[in-house]
Backbone as JSON, one array per atom type, in Angstrom:
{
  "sequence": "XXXXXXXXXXXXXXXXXXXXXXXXXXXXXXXXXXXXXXXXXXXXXXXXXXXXXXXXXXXXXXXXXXXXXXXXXXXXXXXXXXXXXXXXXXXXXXXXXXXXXXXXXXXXXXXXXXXXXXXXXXXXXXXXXXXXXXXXXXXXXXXXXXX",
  "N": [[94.2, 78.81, 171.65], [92.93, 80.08, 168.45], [93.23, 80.19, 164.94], [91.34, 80.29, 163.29], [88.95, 81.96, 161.62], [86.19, 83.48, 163.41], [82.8, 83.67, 163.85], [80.5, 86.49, 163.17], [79.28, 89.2, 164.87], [75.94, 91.33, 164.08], [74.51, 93.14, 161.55], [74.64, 91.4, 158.29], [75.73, 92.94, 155.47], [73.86, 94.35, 153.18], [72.77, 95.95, 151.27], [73.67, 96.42, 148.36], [72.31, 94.41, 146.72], [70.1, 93.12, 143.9], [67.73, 94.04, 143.65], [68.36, 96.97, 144.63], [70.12, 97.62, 142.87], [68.96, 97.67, 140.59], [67.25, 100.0, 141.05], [68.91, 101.63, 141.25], [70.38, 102.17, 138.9], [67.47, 102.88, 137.44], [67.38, 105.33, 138.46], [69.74, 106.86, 137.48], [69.66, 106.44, 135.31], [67.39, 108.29, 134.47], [68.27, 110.59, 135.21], [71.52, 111.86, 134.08], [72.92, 113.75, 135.36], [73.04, 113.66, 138.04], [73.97, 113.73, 141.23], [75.68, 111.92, 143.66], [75.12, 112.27, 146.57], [72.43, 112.93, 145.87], [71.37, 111.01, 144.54], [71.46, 108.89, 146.86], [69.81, 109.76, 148.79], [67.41, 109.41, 146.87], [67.51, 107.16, 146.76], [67.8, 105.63, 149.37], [69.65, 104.19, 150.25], [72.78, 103.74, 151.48], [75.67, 106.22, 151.19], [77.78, 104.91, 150.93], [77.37, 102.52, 149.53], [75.7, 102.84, 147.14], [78.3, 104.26, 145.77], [79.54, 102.42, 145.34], [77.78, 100.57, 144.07], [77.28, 101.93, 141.63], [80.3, 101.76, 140.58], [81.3, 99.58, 140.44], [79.2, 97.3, 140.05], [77.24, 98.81, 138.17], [79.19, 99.34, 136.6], [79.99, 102.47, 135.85], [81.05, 105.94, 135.86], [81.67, 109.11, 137.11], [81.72, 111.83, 134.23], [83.49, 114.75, 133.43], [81.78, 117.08, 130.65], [83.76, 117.44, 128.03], [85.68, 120.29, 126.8], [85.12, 122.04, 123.65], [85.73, 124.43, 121.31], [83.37, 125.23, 119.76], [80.17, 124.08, 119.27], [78.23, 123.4, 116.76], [75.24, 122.65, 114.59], [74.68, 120.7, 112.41], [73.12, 122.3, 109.95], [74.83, 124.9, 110.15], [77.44, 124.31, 110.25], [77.49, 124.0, 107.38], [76.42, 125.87, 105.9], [78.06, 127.65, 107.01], [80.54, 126.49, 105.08], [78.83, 127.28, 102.58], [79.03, 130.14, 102.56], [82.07, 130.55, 102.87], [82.17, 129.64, 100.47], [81.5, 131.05, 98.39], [82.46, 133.39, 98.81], [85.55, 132.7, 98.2], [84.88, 132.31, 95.3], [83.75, 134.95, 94.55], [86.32, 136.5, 95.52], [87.24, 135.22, 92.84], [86.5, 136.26, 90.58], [86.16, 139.02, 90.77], [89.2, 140.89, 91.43], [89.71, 143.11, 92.59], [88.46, 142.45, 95.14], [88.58, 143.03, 97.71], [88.65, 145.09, 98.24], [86.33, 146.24, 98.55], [85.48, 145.89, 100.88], [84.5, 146.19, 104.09], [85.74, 146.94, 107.7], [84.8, 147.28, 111.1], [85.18, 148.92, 114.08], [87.14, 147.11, 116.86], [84.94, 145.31, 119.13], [84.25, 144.25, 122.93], [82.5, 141.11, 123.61], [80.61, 139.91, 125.81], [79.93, 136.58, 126.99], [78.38, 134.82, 128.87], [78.61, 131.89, 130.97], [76.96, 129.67, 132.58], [77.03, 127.25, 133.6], [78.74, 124.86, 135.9], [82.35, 123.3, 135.32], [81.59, 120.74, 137.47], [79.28, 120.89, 137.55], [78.41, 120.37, 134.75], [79.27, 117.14, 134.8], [78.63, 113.77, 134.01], [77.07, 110.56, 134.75], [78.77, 108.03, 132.77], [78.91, 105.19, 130.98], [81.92, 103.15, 130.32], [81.68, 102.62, 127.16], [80.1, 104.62, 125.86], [79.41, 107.7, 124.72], [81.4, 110.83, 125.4], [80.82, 113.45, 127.1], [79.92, 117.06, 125.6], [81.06, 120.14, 125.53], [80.37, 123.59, 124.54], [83.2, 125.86, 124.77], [82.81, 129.06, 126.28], [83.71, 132.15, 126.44], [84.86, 135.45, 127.63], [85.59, 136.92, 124.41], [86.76, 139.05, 121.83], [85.24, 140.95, 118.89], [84.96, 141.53, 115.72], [83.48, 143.43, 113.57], [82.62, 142.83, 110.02], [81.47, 144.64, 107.32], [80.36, 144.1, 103.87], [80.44, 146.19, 100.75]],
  "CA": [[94.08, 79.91, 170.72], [92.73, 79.65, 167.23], [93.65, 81.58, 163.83], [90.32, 80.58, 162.24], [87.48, 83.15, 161.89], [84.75, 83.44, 164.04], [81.22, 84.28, 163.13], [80.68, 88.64, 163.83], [77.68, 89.86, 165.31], [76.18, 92.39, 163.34], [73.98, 92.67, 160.31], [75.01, 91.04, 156.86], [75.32, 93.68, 154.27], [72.13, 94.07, 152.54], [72.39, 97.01, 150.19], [73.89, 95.74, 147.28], [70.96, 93.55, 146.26], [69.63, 93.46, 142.61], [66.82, 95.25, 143.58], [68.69, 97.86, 144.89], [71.11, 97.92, 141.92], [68.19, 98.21, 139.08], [66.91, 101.17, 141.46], [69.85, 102.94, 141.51], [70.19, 102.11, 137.36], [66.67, 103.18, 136.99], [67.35, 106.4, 138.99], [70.49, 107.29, 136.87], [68.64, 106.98, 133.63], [65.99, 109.69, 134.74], [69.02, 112.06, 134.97], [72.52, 111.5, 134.42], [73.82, 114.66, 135.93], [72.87, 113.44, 139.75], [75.13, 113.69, 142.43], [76.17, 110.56, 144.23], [73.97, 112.51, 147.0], [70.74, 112.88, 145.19], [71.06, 109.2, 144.27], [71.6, 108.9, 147.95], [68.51, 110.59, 148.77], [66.03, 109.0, 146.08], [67.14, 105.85, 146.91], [67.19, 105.31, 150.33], [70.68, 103.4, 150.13], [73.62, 104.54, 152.28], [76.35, 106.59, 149.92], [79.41, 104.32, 149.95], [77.13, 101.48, 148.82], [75.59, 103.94, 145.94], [79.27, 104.24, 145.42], [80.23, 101.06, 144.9], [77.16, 99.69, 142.8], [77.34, 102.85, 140.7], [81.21, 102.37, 140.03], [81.6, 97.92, 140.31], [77.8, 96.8, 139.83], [77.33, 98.93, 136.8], [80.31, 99.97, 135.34], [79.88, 103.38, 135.3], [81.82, 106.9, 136.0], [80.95, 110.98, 136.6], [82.4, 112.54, 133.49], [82.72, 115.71, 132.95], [81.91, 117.6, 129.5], [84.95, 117.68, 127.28], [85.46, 121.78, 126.12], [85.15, 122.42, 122.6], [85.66, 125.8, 120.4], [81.91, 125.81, 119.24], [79.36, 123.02, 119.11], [77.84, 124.04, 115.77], [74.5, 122.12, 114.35], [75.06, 120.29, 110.4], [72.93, 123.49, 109.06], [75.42, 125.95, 111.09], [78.25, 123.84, 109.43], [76.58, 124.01, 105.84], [75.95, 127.58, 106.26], [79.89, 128.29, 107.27], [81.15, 126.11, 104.35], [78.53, 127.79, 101.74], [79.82, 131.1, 102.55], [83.75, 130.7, 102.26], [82.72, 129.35, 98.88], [80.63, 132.0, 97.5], [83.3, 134.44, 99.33], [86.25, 132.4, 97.37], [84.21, 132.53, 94.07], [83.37, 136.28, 94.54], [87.19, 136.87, 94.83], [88.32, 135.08, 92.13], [85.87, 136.93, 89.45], [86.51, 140.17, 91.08], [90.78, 140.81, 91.99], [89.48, 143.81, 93.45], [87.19, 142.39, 95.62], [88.77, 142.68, 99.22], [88.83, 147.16, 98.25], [85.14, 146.89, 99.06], [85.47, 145.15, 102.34], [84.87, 147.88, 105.58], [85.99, 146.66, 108.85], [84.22, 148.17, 111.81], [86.2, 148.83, 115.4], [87.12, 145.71, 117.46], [84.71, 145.03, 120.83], [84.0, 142.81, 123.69], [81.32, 140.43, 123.46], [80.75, 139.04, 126.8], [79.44, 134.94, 126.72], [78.14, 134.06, 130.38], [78.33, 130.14, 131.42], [76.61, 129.45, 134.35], [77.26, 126.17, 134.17], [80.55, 125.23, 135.95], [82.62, 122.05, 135.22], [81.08, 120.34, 138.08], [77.66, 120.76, 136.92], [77.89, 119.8, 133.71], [79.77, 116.4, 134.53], [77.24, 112.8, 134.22], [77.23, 109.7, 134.85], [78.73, 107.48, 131.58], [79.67, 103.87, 131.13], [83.1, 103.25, 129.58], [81.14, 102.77, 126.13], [79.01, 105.63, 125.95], [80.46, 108.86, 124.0], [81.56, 111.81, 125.86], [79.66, 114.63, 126.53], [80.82, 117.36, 124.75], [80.43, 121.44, 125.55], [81.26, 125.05, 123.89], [83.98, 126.95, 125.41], [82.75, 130.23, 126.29], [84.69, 132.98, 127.21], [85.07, 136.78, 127.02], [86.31, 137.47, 123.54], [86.75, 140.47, 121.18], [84.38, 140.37, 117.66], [85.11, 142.0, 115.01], [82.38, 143.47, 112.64], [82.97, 143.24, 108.62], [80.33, 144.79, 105.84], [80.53, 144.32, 102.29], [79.63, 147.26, 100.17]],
  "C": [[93.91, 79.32, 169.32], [93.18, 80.39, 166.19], [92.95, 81.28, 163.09], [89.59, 81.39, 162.86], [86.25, 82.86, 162.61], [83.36, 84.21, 163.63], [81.09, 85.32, 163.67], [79.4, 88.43, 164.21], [77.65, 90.86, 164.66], [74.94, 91.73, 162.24], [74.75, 92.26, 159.09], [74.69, 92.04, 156.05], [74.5, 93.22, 153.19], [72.16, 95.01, 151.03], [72.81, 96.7, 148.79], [73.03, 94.49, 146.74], [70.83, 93.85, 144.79], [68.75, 94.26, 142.65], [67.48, 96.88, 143.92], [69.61, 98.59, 143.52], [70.21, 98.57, 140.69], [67.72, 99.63, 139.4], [67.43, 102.24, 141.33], [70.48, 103.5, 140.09], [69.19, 102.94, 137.24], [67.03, 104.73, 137.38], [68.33, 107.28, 137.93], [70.23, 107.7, 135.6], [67.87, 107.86, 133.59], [66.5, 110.47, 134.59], [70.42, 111.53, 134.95], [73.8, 112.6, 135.1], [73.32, 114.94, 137.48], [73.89, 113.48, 139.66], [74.78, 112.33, 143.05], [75.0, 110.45, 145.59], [72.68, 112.89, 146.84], [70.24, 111.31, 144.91], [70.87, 108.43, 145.77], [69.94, 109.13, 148.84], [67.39, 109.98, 148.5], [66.18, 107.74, 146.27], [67.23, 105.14, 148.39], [68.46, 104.53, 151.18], [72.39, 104.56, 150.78], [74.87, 104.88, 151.09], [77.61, 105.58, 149.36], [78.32, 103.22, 149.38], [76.64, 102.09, 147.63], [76.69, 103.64, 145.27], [79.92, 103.4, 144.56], [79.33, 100.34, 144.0], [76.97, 100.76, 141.77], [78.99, 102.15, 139.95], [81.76, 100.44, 140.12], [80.32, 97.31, 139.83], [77.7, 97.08, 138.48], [78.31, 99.88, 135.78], [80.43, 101.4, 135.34], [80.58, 104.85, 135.98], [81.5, 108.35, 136.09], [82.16, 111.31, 135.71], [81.98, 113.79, 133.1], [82.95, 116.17, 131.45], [83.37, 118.23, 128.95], [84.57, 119.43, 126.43], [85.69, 121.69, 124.51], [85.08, 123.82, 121.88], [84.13, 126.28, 120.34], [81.26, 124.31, 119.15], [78.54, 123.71, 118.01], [76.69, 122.55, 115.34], [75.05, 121.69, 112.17], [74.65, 121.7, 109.44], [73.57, 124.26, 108.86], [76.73, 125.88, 109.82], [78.26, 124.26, 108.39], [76.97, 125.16, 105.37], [77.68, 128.12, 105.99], [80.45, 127.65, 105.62], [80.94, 127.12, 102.85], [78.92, 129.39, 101.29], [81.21, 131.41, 102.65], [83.39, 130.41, 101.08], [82.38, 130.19, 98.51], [81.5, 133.27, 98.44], [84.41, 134.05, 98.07], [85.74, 133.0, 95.83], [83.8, 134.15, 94.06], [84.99, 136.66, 93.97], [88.03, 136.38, 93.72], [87.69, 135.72, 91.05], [86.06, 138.18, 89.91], [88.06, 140.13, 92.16], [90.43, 141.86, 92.87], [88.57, 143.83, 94.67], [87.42, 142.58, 97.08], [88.61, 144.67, 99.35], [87.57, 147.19, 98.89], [84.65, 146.23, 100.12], [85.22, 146.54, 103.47], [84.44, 147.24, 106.7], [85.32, 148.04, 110.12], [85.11, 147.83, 113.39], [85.98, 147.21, 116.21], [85.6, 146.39, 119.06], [84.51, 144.07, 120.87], [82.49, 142.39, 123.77], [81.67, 139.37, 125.11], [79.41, 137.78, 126.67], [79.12, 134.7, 128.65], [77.6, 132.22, 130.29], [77.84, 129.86, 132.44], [76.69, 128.12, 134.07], [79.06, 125.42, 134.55], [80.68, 123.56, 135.35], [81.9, 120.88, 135.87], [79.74, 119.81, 137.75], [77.42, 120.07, 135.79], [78.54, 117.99, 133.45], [78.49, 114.87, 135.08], [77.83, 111.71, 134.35], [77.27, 108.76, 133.26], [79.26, 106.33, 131.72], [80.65, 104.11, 130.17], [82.82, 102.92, 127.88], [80.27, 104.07, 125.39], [80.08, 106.71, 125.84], [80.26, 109.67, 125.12], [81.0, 113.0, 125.88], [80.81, 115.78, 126.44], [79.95, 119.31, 125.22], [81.07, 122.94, 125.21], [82.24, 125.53, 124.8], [83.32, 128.05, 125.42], [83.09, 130.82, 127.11], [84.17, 134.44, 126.7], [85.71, 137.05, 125.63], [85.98, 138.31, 122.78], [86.32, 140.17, 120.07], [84.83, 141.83, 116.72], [84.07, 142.57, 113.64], [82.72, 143.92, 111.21], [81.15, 143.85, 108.02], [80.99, 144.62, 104.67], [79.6, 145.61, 101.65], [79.03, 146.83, 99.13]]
}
């Protein structure tokens, strides 16, 4: 009896190759919100090995989109800032200036997401910023005029 290893019958794992690895790189870059089985699919490569040169080969992770309040554009920003000031500056030259305010009844503003968590989560290396997406929900809006 021996307790060294004997040579297996069997094929030598193949799939992890460089070629296979830049393929499965190149594929990821085209879209980074594949599934493990679409990558599966386009490349021809059985899923745990996918698996494993997606998540040891090149580093990389499905993340999904971190929720945020509002994703607002620099103009959007701009826009919001320029009007608290020229609101501020209104009331400080007029004390009476909130009398000619007229609030209109509360309603619901319904926001549909069709995209769920799932969907919106991609493939990112541990360098690479976070993707980032609005909260939207049902909430209640409020409509002001100025007279």
């Amino acid at each position: 009896m021996s307790i060294d290893d004997q040579a297996c019958s069997g094929q030598p794992t193949t799939a992890r190759t460089n070629e296979n690895v830049e393929k499965i790189q190149k594929i990821i870059l085209e879209d980074q919100w594949q599934t493990i089985e679409e990558v599966v699919e386009k490349s021809g490569v059985t899923w745990s090995s996918v698996q494993r040169i997606l998540s040891e080969d090149l580093g990389v992770r499905r993340v999904a989109a971190k929720f945020v309040p509002r994703l607002l554009t620099e103009q959007q920003k701009q826009g919001r800032v320029e009007s608290c000031t020229s609101l501020k500056e209104e009331f400080q030259n007029d004390p009476n200036f909130f009398s000619k305010v007229i609030t209109g009844d509360k309603s619901w503003c319904y926001v549909y997401d069709p995209e769920t968590k799932q969907q919106s989560s991609q493939w990112k290396t541990p360098a690479s910023p976070h993707p980032k997406k609005a909260r939207q929900t049902l909430r209640q809006c409020a409509f002001v005029f100025l007279m």
